[in-house]
PDB file of C-alpha atoms in Angstrom:
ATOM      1  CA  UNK A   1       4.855  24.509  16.723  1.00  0.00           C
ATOM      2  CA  UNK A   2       8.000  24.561  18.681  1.00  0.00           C
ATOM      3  CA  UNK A   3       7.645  21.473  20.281  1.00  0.00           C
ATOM      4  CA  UNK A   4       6.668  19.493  16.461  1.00  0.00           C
ATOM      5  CA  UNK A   5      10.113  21.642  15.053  1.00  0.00           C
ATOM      6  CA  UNK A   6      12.208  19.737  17.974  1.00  0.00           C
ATOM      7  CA  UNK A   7      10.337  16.152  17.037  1.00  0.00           C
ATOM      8  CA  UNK A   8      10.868  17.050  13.152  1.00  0.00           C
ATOM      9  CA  UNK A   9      14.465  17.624  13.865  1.00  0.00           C
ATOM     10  CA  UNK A  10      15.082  14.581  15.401  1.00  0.00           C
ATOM     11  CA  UNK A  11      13.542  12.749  12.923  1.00  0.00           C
ATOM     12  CA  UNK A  12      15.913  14.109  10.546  1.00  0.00           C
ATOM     13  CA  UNK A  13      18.653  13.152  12.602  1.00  0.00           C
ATOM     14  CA  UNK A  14      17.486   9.784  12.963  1.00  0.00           C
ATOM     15  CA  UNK A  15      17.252   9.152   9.194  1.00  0.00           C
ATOM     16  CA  UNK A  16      20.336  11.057   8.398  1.00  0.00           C
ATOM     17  CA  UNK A  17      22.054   7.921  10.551  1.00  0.00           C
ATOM     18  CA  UNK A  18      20.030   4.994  10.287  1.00  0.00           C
ATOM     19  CA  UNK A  19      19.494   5.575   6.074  1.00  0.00           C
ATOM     20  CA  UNK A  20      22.724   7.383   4.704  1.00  0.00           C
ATOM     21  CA  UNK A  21      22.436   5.432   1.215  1.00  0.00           C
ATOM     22  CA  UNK A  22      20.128   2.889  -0.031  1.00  0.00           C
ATOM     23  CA  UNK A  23      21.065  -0.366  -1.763  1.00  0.00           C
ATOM     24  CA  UNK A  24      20.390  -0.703  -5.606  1.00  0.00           C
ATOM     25  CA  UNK A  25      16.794  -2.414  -5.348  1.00  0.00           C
ATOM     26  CA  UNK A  26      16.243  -6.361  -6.525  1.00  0.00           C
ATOM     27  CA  UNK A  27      12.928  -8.567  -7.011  1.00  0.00           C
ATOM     28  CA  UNK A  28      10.978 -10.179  -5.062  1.00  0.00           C
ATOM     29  CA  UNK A  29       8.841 -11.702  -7.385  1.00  0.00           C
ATOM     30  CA  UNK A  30       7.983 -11.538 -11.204  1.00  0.00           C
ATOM     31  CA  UNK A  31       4.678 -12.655 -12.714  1.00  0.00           C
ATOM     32  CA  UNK A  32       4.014 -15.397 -14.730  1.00  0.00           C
ATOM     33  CA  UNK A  33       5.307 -15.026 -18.258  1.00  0.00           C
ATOM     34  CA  UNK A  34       3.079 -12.589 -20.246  1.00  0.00           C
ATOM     35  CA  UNK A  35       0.238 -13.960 -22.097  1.00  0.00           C
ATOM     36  CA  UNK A  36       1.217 -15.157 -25.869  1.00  0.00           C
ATOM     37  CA  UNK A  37      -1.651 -12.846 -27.301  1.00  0.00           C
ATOM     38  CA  UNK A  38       0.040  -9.857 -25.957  1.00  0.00           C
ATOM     39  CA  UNK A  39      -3.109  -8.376 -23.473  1.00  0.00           C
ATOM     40  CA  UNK A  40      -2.930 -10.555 -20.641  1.00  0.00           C
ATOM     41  CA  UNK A  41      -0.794 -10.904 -17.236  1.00  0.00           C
ATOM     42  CA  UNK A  42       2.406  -9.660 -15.875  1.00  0.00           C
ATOM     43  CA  UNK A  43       1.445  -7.155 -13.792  1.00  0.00           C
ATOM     44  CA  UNK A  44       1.843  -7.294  -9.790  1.00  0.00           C
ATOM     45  CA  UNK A  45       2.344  -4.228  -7.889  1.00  0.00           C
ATOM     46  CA  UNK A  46       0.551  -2.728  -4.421  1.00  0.00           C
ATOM     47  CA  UNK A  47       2.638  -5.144  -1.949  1.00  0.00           C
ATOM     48  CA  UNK A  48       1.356  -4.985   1.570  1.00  0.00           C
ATOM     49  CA  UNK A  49       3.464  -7.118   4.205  1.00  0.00           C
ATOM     50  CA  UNK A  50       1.541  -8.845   7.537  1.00  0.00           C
ATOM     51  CA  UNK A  51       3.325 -10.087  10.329  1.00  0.00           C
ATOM     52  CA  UNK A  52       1.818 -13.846  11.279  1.00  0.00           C
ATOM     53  CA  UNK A  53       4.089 -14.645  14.320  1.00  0.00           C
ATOM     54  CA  UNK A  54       7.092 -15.413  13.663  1.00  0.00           C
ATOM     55  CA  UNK A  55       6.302 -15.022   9.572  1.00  0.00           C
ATOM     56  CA  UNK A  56       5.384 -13.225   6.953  1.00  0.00           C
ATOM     57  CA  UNK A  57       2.864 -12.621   4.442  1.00  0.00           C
ATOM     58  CA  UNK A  58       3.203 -10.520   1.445  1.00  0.00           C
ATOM     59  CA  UNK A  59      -0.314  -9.462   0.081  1.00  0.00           C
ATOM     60  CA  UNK A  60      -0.449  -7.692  -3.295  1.00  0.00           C
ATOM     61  CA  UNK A  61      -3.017  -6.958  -6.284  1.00  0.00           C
ATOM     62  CA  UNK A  62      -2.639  -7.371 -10.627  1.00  0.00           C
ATOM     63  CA  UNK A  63      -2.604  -9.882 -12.995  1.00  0.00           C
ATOM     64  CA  UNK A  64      -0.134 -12.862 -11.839  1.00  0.00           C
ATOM     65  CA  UNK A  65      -1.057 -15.573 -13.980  1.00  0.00           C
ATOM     66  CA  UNK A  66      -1.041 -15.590 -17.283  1.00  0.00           C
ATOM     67  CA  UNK A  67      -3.372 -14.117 -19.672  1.00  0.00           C
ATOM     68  CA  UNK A  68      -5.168 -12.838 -16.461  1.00  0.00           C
ATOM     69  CA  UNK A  69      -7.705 -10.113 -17.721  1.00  0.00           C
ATOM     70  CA  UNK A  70      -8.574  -8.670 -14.217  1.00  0.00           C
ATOM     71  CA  UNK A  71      -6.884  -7.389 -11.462  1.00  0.00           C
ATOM     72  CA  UNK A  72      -7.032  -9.945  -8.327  1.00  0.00           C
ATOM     73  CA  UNK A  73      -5.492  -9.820  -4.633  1.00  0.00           C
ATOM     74  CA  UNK A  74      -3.114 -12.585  -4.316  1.00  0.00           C
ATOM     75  CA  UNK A  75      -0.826 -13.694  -0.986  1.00  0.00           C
ATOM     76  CA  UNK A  76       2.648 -15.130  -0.876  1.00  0.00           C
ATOM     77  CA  UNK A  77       5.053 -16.124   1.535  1.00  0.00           C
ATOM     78  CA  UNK A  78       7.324 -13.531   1.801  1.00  0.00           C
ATOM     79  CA  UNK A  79      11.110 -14.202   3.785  1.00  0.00           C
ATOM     80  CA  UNK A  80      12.974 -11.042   5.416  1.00  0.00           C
ATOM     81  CA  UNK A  81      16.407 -13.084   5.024  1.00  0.00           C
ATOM     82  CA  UNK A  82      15.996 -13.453   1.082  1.00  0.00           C
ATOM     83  CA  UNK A  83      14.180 -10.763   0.727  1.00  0.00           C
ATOM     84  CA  UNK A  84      11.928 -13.101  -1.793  1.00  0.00           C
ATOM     85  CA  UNK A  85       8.296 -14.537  -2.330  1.00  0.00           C
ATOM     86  CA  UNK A  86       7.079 -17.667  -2.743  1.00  0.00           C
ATOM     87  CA  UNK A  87       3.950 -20.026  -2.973  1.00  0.00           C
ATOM     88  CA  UNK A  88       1.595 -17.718  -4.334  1.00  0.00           C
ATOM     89  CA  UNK A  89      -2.124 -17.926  -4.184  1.00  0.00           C
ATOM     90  CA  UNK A  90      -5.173 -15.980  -5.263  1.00  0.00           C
ATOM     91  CA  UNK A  91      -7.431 -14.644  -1.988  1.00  0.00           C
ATOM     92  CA  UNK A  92      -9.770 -12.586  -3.785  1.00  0.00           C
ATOM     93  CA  UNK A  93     -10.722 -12.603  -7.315  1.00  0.00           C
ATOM     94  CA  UNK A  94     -12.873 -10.383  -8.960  1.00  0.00           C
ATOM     95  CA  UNK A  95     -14.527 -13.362 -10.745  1.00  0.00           C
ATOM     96  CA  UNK A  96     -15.724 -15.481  -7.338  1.00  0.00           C
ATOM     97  CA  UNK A  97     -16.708 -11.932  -5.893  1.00  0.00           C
ATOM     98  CA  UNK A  98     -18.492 -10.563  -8.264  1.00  0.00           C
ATOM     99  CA  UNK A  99     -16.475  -7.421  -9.076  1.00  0.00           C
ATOM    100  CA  UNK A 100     -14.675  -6.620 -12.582  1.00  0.00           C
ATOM    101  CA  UNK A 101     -11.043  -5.677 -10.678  1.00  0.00           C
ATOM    102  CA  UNK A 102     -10.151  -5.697  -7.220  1.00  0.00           C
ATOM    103  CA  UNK A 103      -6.199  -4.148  -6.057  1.00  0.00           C
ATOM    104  CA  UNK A 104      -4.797  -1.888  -3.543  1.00  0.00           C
ATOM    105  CA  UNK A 105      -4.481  -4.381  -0.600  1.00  0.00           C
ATOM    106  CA  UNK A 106      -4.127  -2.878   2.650  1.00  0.00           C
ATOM    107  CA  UNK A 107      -4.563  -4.387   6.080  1.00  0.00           C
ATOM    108  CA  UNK A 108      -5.105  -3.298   9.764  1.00  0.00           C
ATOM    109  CA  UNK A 109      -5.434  -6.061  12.148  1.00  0.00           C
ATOM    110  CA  UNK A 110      -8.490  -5.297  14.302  1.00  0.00           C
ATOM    111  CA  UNK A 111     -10.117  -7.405  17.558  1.00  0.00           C
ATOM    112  CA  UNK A 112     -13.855  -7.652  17.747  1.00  0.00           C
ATOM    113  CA  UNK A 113     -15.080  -7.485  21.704  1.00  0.00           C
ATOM    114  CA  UNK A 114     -17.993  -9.139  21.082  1.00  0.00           C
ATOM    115  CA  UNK A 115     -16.539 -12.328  19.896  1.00  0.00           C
ATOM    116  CA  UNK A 116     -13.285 -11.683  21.715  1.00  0.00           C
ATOM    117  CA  UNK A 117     -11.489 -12.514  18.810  1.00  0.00           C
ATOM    118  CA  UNK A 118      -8.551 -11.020  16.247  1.00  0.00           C
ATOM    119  CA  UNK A 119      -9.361 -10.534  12.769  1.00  0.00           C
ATOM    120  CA  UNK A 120      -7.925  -8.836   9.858  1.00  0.00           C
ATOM    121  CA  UNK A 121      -9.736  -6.406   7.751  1.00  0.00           C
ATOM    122  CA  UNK A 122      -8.763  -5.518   4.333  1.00  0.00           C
ATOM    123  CA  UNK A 123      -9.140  -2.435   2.152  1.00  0.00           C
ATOM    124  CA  UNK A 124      -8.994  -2.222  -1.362  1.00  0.00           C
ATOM    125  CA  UNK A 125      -9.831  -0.784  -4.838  1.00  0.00           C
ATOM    126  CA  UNK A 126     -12.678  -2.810  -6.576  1.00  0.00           C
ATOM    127  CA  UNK A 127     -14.948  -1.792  -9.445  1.00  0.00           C
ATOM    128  CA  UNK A 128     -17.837  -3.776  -9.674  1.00  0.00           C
ATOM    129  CA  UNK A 129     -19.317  -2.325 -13.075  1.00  0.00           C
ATOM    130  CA  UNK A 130     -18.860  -0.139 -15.671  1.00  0.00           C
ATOM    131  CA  UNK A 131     -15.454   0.438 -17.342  1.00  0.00           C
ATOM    132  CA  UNK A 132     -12.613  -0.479 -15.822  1.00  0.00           C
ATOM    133  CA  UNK A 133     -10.433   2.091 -17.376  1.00  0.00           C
ATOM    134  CA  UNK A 134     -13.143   5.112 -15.909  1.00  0.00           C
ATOM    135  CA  UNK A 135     -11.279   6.026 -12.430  1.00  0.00           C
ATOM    136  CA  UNK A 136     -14.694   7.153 -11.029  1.00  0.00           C
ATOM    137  CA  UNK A 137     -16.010   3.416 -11.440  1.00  0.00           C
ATOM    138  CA  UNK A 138     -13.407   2.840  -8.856  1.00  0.00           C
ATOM    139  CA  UNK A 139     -14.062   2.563  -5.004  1.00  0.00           C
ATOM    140  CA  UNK A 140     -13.148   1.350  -1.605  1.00  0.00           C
ATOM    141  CA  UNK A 141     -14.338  -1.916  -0.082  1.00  0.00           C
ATOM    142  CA  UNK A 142     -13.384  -4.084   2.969  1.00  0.00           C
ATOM    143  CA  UNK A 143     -13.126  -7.743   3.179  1.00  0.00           C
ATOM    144  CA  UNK A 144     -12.614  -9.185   6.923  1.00  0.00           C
ATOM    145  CA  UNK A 145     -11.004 -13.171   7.877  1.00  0.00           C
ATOM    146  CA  UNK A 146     -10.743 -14.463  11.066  1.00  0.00           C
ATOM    147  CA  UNK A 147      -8.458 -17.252  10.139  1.00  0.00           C
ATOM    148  CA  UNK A 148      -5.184 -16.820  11.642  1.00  0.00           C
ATOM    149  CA  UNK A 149      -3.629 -17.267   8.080  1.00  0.00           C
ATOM    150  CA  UNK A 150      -5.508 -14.638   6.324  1.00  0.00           C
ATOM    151  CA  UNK A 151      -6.186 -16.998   3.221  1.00  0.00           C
ATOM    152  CA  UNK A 152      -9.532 -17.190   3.204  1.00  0.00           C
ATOM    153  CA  UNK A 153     -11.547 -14.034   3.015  1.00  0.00           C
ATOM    154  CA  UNK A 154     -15.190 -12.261   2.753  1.00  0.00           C
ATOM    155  CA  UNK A 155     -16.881 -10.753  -0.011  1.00  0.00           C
ATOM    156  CA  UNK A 156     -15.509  -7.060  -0.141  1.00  0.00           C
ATOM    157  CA  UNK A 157     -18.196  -4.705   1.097  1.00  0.00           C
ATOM    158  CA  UNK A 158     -18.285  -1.025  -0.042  1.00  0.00           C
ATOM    159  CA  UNK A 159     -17.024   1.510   2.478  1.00  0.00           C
ATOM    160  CA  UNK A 160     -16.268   4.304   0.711  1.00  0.00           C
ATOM    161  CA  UNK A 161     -18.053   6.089  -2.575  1.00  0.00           C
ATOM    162  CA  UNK A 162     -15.244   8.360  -4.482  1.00  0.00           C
ATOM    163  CA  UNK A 163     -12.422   7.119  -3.295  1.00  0.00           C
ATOM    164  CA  UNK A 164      -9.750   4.443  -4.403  1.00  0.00           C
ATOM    165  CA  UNK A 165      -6.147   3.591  -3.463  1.00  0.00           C
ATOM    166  CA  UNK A 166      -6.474   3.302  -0.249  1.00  0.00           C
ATOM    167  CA  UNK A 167      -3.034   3.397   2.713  1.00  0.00           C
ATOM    168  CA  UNK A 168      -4.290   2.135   5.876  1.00  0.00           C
ATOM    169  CA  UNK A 169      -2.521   2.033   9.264  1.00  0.00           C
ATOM    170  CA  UNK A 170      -4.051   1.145  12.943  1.00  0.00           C
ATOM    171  CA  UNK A 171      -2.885   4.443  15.758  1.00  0.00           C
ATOM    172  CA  UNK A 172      -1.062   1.979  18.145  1.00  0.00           C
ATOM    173  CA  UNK A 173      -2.680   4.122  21.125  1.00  0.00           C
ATOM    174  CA  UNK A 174      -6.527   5.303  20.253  1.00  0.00           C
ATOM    175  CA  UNK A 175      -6.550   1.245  18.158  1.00  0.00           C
ATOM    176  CA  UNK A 176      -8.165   3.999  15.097  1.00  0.00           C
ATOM    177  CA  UNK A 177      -7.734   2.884  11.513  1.00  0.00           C
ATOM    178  CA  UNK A 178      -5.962   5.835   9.357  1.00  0.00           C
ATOM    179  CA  UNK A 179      -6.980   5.425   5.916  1.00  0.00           C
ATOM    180  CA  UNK A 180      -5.397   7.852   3.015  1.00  0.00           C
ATOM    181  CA  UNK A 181      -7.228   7.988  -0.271  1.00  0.00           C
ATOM    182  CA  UNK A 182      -8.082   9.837  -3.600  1.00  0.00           C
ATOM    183  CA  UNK A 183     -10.497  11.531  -4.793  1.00  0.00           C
ATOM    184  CA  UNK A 184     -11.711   9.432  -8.000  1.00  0.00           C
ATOM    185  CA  UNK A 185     -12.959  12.919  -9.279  1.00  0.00           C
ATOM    186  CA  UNK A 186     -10.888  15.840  -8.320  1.00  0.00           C
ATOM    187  CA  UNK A 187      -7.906  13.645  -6.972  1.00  0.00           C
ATOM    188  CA  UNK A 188      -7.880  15.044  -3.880  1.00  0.00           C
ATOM    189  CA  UNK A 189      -5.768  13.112  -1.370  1.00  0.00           C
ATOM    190  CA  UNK A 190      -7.653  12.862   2.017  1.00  0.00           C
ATOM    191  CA  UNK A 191      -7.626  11.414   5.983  1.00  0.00           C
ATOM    192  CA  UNK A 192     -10.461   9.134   6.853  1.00  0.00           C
ATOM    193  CA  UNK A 193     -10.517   8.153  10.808  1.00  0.00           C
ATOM    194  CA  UNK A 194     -12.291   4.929  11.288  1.00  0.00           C
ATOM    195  CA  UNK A 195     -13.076   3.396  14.740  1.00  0.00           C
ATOM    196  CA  UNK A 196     -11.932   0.655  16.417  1.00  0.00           C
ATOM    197  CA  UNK A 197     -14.323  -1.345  14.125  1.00  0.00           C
ATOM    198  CA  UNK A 198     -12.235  -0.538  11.174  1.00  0.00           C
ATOM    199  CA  UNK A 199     -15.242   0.289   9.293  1.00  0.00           C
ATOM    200  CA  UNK A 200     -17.190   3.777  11.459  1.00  0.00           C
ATOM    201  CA  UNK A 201     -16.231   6.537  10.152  1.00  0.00           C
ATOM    202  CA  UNK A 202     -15.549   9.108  12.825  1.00  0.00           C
ATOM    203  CA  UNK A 203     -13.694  11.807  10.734  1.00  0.00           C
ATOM    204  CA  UNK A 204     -12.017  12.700   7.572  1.00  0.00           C
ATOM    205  CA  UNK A 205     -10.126  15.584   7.388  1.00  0.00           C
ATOM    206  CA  UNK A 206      -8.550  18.115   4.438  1.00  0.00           C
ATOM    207  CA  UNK A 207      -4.442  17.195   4.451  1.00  0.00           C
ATOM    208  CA  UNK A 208      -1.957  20.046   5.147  1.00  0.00           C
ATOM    209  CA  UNK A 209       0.942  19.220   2.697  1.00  0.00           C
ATOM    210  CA  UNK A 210       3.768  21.160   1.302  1.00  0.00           C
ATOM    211  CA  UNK A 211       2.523  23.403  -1.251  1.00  0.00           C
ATOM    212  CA  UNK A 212       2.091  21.765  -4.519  1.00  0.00           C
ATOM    213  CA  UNK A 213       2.417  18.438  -3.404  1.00  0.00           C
ATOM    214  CA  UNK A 214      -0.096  15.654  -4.006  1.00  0.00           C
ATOM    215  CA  UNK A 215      -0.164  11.992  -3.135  1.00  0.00           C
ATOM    216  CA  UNK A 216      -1.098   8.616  -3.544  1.00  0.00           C
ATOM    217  CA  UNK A 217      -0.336   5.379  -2.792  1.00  0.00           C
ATOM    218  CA  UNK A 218       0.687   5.629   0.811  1.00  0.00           C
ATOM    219  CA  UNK A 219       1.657   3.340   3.078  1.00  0.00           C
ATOM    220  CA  UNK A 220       2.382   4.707   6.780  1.00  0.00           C
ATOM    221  CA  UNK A 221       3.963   3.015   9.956  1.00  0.00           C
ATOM    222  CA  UNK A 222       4.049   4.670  13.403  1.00  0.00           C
ATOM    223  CA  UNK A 223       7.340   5.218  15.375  1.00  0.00           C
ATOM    224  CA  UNK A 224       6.922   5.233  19.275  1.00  0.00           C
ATOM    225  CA  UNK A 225       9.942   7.510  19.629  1.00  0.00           C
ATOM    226  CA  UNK A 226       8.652  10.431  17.786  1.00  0.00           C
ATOM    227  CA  UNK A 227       5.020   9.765  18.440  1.00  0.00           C
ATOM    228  CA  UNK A 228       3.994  10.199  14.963  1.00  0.00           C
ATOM    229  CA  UNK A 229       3.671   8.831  11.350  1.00  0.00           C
ATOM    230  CA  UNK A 230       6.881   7.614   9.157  1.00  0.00           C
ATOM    231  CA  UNK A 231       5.392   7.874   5.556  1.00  0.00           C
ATOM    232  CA  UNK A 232       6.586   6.555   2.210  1.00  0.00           C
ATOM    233  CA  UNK A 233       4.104   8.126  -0.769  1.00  0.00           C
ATOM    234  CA  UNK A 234       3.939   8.761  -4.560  1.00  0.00           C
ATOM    235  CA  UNK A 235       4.138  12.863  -5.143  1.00  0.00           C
ATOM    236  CA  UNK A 236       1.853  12.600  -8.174  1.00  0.00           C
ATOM    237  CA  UNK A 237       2.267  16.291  -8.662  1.00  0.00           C
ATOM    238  CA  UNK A 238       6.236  15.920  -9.364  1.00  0.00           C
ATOM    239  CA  UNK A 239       7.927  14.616 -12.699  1.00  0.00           C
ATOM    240  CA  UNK A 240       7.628  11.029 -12.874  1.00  0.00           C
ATOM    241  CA  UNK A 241       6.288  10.865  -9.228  1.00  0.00           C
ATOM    242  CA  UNK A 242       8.921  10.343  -6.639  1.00  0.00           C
ATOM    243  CA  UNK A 243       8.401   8.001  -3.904  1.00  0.00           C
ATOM    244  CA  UNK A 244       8.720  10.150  -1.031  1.00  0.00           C
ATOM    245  CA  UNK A 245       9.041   9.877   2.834  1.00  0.00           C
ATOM    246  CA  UNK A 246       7.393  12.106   4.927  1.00  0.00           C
ATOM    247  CA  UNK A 247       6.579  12.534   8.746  1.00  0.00           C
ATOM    248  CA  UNK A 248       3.277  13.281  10.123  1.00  0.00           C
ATOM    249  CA  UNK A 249       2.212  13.821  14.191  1.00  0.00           C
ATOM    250  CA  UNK A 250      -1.342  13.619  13.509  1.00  0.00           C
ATOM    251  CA  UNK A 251      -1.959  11.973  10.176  1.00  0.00           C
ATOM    252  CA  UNK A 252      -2.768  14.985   8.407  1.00  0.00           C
ATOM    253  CA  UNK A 253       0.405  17.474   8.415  1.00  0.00           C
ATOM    254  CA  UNK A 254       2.664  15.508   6.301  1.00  0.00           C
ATOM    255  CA  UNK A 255       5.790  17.430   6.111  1.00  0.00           C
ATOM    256  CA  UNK A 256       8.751  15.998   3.364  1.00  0.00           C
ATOM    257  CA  UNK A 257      11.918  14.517   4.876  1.00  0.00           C
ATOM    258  CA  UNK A 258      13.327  13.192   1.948  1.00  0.00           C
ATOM    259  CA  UNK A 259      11.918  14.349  -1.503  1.00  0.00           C
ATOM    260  CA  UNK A 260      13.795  11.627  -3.846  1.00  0.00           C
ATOM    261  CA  UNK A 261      13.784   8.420  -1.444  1.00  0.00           C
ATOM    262  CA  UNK A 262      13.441   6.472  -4.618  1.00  0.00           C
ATOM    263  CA  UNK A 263      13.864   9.094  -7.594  1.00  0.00           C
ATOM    264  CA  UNK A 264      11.850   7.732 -10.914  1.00  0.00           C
ATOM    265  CA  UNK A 265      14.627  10.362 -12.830  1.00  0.00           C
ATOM    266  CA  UNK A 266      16.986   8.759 -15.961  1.00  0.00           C
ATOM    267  CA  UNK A 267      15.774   5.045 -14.886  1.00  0.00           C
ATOM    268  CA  UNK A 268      14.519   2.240 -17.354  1.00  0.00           C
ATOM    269  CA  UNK A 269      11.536   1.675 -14.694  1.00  0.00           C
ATOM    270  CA  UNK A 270       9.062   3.358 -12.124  1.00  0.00           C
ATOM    271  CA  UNK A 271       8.870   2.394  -8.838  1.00  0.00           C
ATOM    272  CA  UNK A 272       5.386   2.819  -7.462  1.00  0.00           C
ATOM    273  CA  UNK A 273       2.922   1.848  -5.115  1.00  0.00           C
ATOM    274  CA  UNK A 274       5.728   1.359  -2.214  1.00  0.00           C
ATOM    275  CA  UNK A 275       4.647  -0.022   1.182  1.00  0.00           C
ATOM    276  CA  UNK A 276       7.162  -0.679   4.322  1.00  0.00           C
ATOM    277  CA  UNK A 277       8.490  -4.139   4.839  1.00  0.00           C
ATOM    278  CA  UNK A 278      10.281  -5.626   7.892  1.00  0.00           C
ATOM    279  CA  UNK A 279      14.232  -4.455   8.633  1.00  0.00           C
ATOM    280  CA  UNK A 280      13.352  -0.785   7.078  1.00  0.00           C
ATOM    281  CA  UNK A 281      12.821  -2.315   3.400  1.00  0.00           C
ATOM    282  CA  UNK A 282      10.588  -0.707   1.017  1.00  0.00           C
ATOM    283  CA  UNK A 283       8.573  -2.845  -1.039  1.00  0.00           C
ATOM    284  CA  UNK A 284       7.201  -1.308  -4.174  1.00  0.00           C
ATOM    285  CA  UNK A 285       5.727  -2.099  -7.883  1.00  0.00           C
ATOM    286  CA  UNK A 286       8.677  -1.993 -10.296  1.00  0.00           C
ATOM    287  CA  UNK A 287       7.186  -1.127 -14.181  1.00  0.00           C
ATOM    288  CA  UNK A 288       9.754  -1.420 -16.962  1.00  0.00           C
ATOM    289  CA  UNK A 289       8.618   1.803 -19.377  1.00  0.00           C
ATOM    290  CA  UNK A 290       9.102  -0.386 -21.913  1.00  0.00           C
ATOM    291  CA  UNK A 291       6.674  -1.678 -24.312  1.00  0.00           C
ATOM    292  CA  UNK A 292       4.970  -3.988 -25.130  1.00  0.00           C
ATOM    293  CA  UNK A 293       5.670  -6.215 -22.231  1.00  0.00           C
ATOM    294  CA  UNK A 294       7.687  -9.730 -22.394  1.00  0.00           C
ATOM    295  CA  UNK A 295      10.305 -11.225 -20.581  1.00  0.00           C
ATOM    296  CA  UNK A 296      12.032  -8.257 -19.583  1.00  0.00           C
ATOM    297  CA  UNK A 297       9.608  -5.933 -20.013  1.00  0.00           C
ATOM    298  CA  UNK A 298       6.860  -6.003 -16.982  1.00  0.00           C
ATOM    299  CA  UNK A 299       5.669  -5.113 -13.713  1.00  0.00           C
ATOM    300  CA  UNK A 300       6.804  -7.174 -10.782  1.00  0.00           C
ATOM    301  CA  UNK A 301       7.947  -6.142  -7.009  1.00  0.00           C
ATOM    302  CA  UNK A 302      10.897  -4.944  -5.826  1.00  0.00           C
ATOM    303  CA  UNK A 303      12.511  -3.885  -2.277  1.00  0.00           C
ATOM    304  CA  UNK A 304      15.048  -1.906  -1.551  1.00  0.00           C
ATOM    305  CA  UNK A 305      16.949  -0.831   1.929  1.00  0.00           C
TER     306      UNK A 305
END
């Protein structure tokens, strides 16, 4: 334990002088304009940002158009400078694939030996009968394309049975996917290890977490100079859940480094679902508590240093 209390210390000192104060957050892209009968559209949230090159690609799941009645994945151009999206596109809709929802993009870019080729693989929420408002109709699928654009994709396959909201991240060294999900029953938030594949299940493992804590939505990245995790997550089990940042060495110690990285306290919205962009930004689904929705009143995505 010493030797992670030196690595968690510097950690601290390294956010303590590379993120002293955050900038007031600002969108990155709104929905269409809700539907006129009041039920339909304006909701995006779940960003998830690819690197293409020299470019970027922000992924994300809800209802974009309008009067959308299911939750699709969509992709859009996304621009560090700006810090805004553009020419969006549907890549998976619950309608062409056969499913009743599909959200919670998250992507590890893989390379098959056999072929000798890159691909992408995707992981996501889908329900593919039932209700849609029953959370244990929910559960975890993949989706793979080996275009170089990631626009054009395969029918999700189920991976896991119980699970949704899935955070994946590829371990730079062992080339293992990480995947973090909930329980759809008990909510229990748990460590899958999946081989190079993406897709073999070697392990999943019981998290070690500050007492009390719970999470969700978690989207991880993995710093070479500490040799471990840097974490942002929803603690579900706090007042209007906190987006939090945690480290972890392992993937399943997560230990709190800053319990209020974006506090949901005394604000008109709730940021949730947030997922690391280029530059340090946090991306994240921004819902007005207002209701009903309209032109002000919606869920889009935001970023914020």
């Amino acid at each position: 334990m010493k030797g992670l209390s030196i690595v968690f210390f510097a950690f601290l000192l390294l956010f303590s002088q590379a993120s002293p104060s955050r900038a007031q957050g600002s969108p990155v892209l709104n929905p269409q304009p809700w539907c006129s009968d009041g039920i339909g559209g304006a909701d995006i949230y779940s960003p998830e940002i690819v690197q293409f090159r020299f470019r970027y690609r922000m992924y994300f799941g809800g209802w974009y158009e309008s009067c959308r009645l299911q939750d699709a994945i969509y992709v859009a151009s996304y621009s560090s400078f700006s810090g805004t999206a553009t020419n969006v596109r549907p890549v998976i809709t619950p309608e062409a694939a056969g499913f009743l929802a599909l959200n919670d993009p998250g992507i590890a870019k893989l390379y098959d030996p056999t072929t000798q080729r890159n691909f992408l693989l995707m992981y996501m929420t889908g329900i593919k009968d039932g209700d849609v408002f029953e959370i244990t109709n929910n559960k975890i699928y993949t989706s793979t394309s080996w275009a170089d654009d990631g626009i054009n994709w395969s029918v999700p396959q189920l991976l896991l049975d119980g699970w949704w909201a899935p955070g994946v991240a590829q371990h730079p060294h062992t080339e293992h996917v990480w995947l973090w999900a909930n329980s759809t029953v008990t909510g229990e938030f748990r460590a899958f290890e999946f081989a190079e594949d993406g897709v073999s299940l070697l392990n999943s493992y019981s998290m070690i977490l500050t007492p009390g804590a719970n999470y969700d939505n978690a989207d991880a990245r993995w710093d070479e100079g500490l040799g471990g995790w840097d974490i942002v997550a929803e603690n579900i089990n706090r007042p209007n859940r906190p987006i939090e940042r945690l480290f972890s060495p392992d993937g399943i110690l997560w230990i709190t480094v800053e319990e209020n990285f974006i506090l949901n306290e005394g604000l008109d919205y709730i940021a949730i679902t947030p997922a690391w962009g280029p530059r340090g930004v946090i991306l994240y689904g921004h819902y007005w508590t207002g209701w009903p929705p309209n032109l002000e009143n919606f869920m889009s995505i935001w970023r914020q240093r």
